[in-house]
Coordinates of C-alpha atoms in Angstrom, one line a residue:
X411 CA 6.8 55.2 75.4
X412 CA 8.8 57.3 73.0
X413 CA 7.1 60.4 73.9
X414 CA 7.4 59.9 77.8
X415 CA 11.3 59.5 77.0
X416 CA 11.3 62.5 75.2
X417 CA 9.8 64.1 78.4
X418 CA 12.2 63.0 80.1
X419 CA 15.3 64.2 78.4
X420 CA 14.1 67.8 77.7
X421 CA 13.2 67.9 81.9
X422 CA 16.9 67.1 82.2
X423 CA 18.4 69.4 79.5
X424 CA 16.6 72.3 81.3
X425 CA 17.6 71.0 84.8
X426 CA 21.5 71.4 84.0
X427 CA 20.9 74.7 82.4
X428 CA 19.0 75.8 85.5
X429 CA 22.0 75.2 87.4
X430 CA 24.3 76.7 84.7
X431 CA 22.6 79.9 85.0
X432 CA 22.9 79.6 89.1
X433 CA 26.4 79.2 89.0
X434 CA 27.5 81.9 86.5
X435 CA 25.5 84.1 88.5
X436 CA 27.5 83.1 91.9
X437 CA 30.9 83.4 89.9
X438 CA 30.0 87.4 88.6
X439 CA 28.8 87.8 92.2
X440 CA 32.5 86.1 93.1
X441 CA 34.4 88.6 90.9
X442 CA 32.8 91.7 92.1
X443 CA 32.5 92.0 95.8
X444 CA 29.0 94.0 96.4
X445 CA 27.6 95.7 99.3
X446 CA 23.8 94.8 98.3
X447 CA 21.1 97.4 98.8
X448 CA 17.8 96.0 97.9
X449 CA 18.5 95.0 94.2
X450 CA 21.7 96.9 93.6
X451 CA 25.4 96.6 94.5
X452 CA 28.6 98.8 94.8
X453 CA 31.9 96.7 93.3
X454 CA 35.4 97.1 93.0
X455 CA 36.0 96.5 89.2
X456 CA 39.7 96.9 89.3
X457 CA 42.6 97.3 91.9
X458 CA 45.9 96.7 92.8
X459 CA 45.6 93.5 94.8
X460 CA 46.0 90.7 91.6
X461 CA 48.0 92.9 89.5
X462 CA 51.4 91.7 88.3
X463 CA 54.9 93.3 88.5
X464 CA 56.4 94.4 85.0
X465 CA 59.9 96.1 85.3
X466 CA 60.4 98.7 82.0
X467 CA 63.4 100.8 81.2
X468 CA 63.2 103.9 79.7
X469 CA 62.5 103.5 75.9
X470 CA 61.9 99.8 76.2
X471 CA 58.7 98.2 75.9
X472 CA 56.9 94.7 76.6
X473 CA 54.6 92.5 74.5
X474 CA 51.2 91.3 76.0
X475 CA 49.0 88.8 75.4
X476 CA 45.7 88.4 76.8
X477 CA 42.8 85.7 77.3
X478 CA 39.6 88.1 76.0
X479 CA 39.3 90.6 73.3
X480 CA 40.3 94.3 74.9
X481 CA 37.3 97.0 75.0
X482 CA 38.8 98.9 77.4
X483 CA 41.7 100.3 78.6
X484 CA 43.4 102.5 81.6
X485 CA 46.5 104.2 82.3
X486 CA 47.0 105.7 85.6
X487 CA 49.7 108.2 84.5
X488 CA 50.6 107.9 80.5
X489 CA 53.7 110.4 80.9
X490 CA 55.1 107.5 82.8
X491 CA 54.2 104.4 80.7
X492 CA 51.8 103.8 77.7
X493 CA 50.0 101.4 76.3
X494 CA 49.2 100.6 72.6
X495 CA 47.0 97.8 71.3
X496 CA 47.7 96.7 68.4
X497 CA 44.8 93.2 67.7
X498 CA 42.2 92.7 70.0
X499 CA 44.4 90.5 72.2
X500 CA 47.9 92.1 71.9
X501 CA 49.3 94.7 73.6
X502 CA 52.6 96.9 73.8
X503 CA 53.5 98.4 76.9
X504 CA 56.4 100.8 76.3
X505 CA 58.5 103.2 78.9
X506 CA 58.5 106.7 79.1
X507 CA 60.6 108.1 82.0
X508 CA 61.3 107.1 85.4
X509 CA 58.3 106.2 87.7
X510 CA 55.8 104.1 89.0
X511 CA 52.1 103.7 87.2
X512 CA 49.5 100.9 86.5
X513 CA 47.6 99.7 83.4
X514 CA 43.9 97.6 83.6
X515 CA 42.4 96.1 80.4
X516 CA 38.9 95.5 80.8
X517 CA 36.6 93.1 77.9
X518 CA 33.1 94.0 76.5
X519 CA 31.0 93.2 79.8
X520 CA 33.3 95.4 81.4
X521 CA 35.2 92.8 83.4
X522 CA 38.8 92.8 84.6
X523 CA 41.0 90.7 82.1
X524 CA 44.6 91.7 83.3
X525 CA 46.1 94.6 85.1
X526 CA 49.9 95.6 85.9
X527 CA 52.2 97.6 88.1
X528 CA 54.7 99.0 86.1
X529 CA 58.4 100.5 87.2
X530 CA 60.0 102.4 84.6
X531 CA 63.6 102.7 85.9
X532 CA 67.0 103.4 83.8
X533 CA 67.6 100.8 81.0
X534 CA 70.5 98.3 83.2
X535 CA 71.0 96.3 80.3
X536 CA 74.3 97.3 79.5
X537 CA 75.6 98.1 82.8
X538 CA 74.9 94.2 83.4
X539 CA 76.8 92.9 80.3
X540 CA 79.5 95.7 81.6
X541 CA 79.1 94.1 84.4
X542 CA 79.2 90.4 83.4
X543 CA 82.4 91.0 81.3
X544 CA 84.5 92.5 84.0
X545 CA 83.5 90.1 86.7
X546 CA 83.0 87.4 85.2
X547 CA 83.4 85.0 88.5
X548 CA 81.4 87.5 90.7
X549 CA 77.3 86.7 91.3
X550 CA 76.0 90.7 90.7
X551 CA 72.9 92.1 90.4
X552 CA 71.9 95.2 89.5
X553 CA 67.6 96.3 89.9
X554 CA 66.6 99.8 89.5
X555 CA 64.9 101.6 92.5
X556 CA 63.1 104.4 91.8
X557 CA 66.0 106.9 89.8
X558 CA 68.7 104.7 91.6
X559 CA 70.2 101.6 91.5
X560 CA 70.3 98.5 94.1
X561 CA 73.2 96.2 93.7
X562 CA 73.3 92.5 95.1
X563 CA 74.7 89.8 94.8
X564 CA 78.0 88.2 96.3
X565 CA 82.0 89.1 95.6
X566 CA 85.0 87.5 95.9
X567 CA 86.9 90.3 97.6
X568 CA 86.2 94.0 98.7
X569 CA 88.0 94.8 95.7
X570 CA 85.5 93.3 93.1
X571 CA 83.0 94.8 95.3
X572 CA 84.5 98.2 95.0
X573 CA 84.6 97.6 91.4
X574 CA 80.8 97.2 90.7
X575 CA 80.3 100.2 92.7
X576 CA 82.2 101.9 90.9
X577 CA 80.7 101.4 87.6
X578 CA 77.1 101.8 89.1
X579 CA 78.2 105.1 90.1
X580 CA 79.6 105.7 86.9
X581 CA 76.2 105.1 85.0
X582 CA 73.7 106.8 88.0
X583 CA 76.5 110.0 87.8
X584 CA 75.6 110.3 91.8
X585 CA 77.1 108.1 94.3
X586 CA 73.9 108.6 96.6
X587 CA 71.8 107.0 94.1
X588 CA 73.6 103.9 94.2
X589 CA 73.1 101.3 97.4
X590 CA 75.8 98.8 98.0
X591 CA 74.1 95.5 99.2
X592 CA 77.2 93.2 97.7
X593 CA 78.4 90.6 100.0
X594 CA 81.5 89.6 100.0
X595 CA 82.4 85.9 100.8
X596 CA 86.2 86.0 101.7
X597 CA 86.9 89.2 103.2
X598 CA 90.7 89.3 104.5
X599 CA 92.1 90.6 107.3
X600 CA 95.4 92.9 107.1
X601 CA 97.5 93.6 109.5
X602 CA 99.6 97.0 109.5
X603 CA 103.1 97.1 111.0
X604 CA 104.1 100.8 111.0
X605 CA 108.2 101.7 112.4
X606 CA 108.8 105.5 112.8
X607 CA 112.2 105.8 113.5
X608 CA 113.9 109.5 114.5
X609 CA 117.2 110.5 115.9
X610 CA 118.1 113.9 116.6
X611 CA 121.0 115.7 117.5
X612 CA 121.7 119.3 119.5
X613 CA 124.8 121.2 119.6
X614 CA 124.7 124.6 121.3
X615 CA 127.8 126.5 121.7
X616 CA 127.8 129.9 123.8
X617 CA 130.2 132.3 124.9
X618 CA 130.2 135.9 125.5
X619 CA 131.8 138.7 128.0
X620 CA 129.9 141.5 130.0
X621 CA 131.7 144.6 131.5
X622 CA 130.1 146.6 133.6
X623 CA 131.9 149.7 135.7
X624 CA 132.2 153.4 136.2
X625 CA 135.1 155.9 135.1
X626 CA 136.0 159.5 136.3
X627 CA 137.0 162.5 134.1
X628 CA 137.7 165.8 135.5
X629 CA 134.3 166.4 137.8
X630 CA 132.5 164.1 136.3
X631 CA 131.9 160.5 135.8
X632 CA 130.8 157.9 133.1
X633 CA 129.0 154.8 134.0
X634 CA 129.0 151.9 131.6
X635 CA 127.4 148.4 131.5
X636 CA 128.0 146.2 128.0
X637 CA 125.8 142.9 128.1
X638 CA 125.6 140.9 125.1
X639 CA 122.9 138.9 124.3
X640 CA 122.4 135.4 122.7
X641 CA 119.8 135.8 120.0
X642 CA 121.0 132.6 118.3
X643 CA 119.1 130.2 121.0
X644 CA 116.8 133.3 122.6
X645 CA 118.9 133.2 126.0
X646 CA 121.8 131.7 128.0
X647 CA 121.8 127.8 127.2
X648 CA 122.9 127.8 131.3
X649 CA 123.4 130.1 134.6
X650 CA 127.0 129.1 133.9
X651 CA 129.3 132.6 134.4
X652 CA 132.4 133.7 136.2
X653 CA 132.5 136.9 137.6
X654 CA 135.9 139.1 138.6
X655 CA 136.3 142.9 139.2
X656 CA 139.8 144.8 138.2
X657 CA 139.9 148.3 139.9
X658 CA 136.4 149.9 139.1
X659 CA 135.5 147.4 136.1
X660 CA 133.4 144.2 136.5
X661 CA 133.5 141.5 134.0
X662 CA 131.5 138.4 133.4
X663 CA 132.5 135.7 131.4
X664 CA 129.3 133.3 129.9
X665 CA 130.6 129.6 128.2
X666 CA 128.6 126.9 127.8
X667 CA 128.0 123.8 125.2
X668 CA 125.8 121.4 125.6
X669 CA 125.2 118.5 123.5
X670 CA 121.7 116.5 123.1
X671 CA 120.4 113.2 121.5
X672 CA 117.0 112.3 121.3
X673 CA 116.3 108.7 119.9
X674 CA 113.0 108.0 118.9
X675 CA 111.4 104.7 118.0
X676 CA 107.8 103.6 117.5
X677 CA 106.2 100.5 116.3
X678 CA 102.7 100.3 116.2
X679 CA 100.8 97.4 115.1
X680 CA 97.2 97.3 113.9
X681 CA 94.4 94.4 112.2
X682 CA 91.4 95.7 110.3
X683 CA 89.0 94.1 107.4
X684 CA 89.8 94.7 104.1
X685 CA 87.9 97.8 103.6
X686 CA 87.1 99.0 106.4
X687 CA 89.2 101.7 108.6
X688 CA 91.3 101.0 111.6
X689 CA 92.5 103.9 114.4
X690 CA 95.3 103.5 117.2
X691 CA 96.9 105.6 119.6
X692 CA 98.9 104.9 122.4
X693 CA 99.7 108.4 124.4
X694 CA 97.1 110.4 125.7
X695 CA 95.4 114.2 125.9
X696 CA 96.2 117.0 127.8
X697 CA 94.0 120.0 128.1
X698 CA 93.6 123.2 126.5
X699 CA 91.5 126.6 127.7
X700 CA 88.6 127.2 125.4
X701 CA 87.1 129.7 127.3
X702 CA 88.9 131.5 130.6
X703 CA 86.8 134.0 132.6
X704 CA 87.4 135.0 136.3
X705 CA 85.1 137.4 138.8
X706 CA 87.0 139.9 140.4
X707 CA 84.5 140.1 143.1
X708 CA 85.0 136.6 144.2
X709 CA 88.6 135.9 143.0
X710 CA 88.0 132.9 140.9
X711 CA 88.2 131.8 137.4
X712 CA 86.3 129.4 135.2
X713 CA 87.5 127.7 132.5
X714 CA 86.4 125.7 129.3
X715 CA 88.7 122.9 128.4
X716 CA 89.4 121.3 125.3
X717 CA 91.3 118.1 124.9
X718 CA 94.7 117.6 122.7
X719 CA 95.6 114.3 122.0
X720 CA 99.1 113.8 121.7
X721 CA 101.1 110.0 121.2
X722 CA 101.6 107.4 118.3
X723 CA 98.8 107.5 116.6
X724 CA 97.7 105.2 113.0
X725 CA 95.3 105.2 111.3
X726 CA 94.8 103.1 108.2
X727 CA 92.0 102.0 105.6
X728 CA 93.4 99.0 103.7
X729 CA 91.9 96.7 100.3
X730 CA 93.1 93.8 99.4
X731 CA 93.7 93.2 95.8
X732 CA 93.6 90.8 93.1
X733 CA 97.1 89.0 93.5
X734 CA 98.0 89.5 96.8
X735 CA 98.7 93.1 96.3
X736 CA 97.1 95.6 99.3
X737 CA 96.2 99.3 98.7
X738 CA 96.9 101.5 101.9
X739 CA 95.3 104.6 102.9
X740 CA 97.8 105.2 106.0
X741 CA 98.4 108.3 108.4
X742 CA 100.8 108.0 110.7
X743 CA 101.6 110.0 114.0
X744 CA 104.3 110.4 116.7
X745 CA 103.7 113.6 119.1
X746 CA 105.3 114.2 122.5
X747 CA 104.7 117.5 124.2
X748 CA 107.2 120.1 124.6
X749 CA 108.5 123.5 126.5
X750 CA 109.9 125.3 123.2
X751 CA 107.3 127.4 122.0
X752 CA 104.5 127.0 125.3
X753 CA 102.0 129.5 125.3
X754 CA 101.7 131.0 128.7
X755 CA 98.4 133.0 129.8
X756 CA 97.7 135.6 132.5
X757 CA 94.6 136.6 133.8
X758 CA 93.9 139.5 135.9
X759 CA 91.7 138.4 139.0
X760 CA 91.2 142.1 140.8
X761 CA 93.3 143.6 143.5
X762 CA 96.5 143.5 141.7
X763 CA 96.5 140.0 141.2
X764 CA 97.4 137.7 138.5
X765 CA 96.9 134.2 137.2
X766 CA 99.1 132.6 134.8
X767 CA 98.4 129.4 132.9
X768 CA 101.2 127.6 130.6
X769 CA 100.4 125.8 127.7
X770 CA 103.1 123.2 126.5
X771 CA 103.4 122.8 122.7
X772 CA 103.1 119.9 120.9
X773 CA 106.6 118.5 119.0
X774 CA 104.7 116.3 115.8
X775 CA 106.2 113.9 113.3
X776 CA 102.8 113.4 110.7
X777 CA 102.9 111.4 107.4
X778 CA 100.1 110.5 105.2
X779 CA 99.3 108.8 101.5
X780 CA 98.0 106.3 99.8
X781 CA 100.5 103.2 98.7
X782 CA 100.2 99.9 97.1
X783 CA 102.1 97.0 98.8
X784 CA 103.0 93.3 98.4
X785 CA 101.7 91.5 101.7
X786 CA 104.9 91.3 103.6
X787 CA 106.7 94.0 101.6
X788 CA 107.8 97.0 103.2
X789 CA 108.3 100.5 102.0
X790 CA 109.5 104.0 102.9
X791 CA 106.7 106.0 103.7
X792 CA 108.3 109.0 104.7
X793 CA 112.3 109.8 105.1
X794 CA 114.0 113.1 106.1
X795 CA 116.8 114.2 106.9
X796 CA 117.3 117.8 107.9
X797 CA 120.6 120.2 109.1
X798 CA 119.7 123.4 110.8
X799 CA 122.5 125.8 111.6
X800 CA 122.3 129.1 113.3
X801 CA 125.2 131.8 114.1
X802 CA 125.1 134.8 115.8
X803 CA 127.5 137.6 117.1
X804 CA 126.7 140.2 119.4
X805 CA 128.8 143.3 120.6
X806 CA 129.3 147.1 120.9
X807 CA 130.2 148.1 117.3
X808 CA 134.0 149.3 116.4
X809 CA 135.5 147.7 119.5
X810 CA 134.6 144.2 118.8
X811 CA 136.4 144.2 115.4
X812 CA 139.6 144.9 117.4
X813 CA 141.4 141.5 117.3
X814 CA 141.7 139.4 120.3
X815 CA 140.7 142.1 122.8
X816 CA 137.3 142.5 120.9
X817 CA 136.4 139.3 121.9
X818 CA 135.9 141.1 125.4
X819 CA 133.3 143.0 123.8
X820 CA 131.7 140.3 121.8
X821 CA 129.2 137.2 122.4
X822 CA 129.2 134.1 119.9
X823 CA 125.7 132.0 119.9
X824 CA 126.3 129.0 117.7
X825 CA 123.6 126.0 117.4
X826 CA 123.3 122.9 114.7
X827 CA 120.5 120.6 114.9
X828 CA 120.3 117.4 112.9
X829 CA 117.3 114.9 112.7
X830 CA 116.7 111.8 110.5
X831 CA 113.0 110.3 110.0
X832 CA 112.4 107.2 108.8
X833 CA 108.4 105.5 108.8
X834 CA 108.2 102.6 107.2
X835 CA 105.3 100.2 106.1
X836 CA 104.7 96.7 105.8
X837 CA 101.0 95.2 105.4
X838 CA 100.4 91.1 106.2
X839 CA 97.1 89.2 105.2
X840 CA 96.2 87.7 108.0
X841 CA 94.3 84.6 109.7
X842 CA 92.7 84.1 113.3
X843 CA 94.7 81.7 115.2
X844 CA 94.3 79.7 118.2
X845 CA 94.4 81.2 121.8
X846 CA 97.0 79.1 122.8
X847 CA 99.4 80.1 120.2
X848 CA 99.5 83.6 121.5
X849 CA 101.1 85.1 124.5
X850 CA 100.9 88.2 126.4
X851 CA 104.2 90.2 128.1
X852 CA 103.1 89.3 131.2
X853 CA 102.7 85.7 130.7
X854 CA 105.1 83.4 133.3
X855 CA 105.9 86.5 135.4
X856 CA 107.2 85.7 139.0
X857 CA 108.3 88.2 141.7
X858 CA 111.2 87.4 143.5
X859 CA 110.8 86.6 147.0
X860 CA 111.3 88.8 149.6
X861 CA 115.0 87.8 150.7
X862 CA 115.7 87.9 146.8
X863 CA 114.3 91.4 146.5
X864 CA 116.4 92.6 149.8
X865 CA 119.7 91.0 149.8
X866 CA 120.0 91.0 146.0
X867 CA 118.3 93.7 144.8
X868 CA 116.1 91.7 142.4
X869 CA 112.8 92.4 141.3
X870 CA 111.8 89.1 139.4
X871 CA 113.1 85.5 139.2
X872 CA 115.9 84.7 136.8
X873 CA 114.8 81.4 134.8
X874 CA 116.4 79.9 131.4
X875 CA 120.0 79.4 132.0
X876 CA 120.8 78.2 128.8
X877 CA 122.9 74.4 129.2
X878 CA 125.8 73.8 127.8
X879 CA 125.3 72.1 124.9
X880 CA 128.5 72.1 123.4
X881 CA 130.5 71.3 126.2
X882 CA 132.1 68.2 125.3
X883 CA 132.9 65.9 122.2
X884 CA 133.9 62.1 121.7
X885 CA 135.7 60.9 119.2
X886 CA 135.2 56.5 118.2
X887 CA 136.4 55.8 115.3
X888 CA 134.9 58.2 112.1
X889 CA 132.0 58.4 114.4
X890 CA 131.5 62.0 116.8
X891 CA 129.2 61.8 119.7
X892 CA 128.3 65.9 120.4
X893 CA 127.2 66.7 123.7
X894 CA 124.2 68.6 122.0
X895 CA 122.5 65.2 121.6
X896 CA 122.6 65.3 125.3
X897 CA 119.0 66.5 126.6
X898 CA 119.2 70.0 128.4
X899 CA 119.1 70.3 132.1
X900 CA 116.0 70.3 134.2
X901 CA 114.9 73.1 135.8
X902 CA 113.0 73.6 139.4
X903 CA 110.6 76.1 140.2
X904 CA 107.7 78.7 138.5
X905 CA 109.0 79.8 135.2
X906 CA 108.9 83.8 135.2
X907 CA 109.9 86.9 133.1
X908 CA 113.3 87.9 132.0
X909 CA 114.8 91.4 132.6
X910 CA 117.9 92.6 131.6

């Protein structure tokens, strides 16, 4: 009976190690894939597929440790990382310069223990403590890609955004190299309220004589014509001239003055993200020959045009700061075409013919810097003031020093020009606000009706009489009843726009 038992154990014992031996044979078939031919097989030992991420920045290393002694070891490029073993378990991985490589460690059969996909990039240790200190409420992250950075993260304001970026690029030394993905939880909204405000004022002054006649000496006779010119302005201000002939002489007496005011005043309004740039203009273009050919043969002309916008124009770039304090980038506009100084073309089309084409100038007001404003605080962006005076006397030399009658022989062009600019600047932070808060010009507009428009010579209907709140008083006692207690009137009919 014993020996039977003993049978019996050792048939077991060599059962389970029957079925050991299967089973580590299906787990190295496992861990090498094999095409089989016949009785051998071609494997994958190592590859990319299980290996882990290690980040490394340049002159920084990594410690190691491993589950099976090391036999073996690869390093796909050592001038980018390298690898030193120091026990038969441990290993330092250590940064060289900036790339991307891979490291497999292999034990005595010649199995895959470990392998790694290493990213040397620049050492961000200190720009993140840089970081950390000067934002200390802002979520930043910084990775290294490649020989750039990546920052992430969230912000407070564009401001704290703009910050970060700014010490990124400070460490990369190229502004390419660093990518911007901060997001930035309250972004405000500002809202730019530019007023250009110009007056100008002309005074031309003109007067001059021009004789013209003939004179007879002996058997001969002298013809003579004085005309004076005004060089001051370029030409008469006006066909303004009285004309009279004594005996054989002609005279004609030019005056004129003339006295212009210009008043200019533009307020453009504009909303844009803190950050981001905002453009406006309110005029239009008008066009300009690029190009101008004709064909004598069939009398016609072709011409290229280029468009010349002219208006009120803004354009601003704002960013909010800490405090309530907003830094504009603002350029501001105000251009009207003008006469003085056109450019007139002609074009000869064959046959003696001509073709003329004027081009006005353009009159511009421009100012544009960068300021830093309170929201709701205003400043002087631009101011000028500017005197111009011109003089000029024309005449035949000698006789118009004579006094009085050189005056005959004389022409005074006199002209003074004065302007004063003004732009000023005032930034809000703003919110959105409900539709029905807001109202448009044309809101409650009525026309008038047709007897209204015919017998009275209206073009809208009149609504809004203000009551007379005031009109009456009691007196009972220490106690006064005001008739502005009273409720106001109540008014008929569609509601519409005032005009004045």
């Amino acid at each position: 009976m014993v020996t039977r038992a003993l049978i019996r154990t050792a048939s077991l014992a060599a059962l389970v190690v029957a079925i050991g031996a299967g089973m580590a044979g299906l787990a190295r078939a496992s861990d090498a894939p094999a095409t089989v031919t016949g009785s051998s097989y071609i494997g994958v030992a190592a590859a990319d597929s299980n290996s882990r991420f290690v980040p490394l920045g340049i002159g920084k290393s990594v410690v190691i440790d491993l589950p099976r002694d090391i036999k073996d070891v690869l390093v796909a490029d050592p001038k980018i990382a390298n690898a030193v073993i120091r026990s038969a378990r441990r290993v330092y991985l250590i940064g060289v310069t900036v790339g991307q490589t891979n490291v497999f460690f292999f034990d005595t059969d010649g199995r895959q223990i470990a392998g790694f996909d290493i990213a040397v990039t620049r050492d961000l240790n200190g720009i993140r403590a840089a970081l950390k200190q000067a934002l200390p409420s802002a979520d930043v992250r910084i990775e290294g890609v490649s020989d750039g950075v990546m920052l992430t993260g969230s912000a407070a304001s564009q401001a704290e955004s703009q910050q970060a970026y700014d010490m990124a690029v400070r460490l990369v030394g190229d502004g390419t190299k660093v990518v911007n993905g901060i997001i930035v939880s309250g972004r405000d909204q500002v809202m730019l309220k530019v007023t250009v405000a110009e007056v100008q004022r002309d005074v031309i002054k003109q007067l001059g004589v021009d004789l013209s006649g003939s004179a007879s000496v002996g058997a001969g006779s002298l013809a003579y014509s004085i005309i004076n010119p005004f060089t001051a302005f370029g030409s008469a201000a006006a066909d303004s001239a009285v004309n009279g002939t004594f005996s054989s002489i002609s005279a004609t007496l030019r005056a004129m003055e003339r006295n212009g005011l210009v008043r200019t005043l533009a307020e453009p309004s504009l909303t844009a993200i803190s950050g981001e740039s905002a453009y406006f203009l309110a005029g239009g273009e008008f066009p300009i020959p690029a190009n101008y050919t004709c064909d004598p043969a069939t009398r016609s002309c072709q011409v290229a045009v280029q468009f010349k916008k002219f208006g009120v124009g803004l354009n601003f770039t704002p960013v909010v700061l800490a405090e309530g304090r907003i830094s504009l980038k603002v350029m501001s506009e105000v251009s009207e075409l003008s006469s003085e100084n056109a450019l007139t073309l002609a074009q000869s089309i064959g046959n003696g013919q001509t073709q003329t084409l004027t081009i006005p100038s353009v009159r511009t007001r421009r100012a544009e810097t960068t300021v830093e404003v309170p929201s709701g605080g205003s400043l002087a962006m631009a101011g000028l003031i500017q005197e111009q005076t011109k003089q000029a006397i024309n005449g035949m030399p000698g006789l118009m020093q004579v006094p009085v009658l050189g005056a005959l022989f004389k022409s005074r062009d006199f002209i003074n020009r004065q302007s004063e600019l003004v732009v000023l600047v005032t930034p809000f932070i703003v919110r959105a606000v409900a539709q029905k808060d807001l109202s448009r010009p044309g809101d409650g507009f009525a026309d008038a009706s047709d007897p209204a428009s015919v017998l009275l010579g209206r073009l809208n209907r009149i609504y809004g009489v203000p009551s007379r709140k005031a009109a009456a008083t009691g007196t009972t006692g220490t106690t006064t009843a005001n008739a502005a207690d009273v409720p106001a009137r109540t008014y008929h009919g569609k509601p519409g726009f005032i005009l004045d």
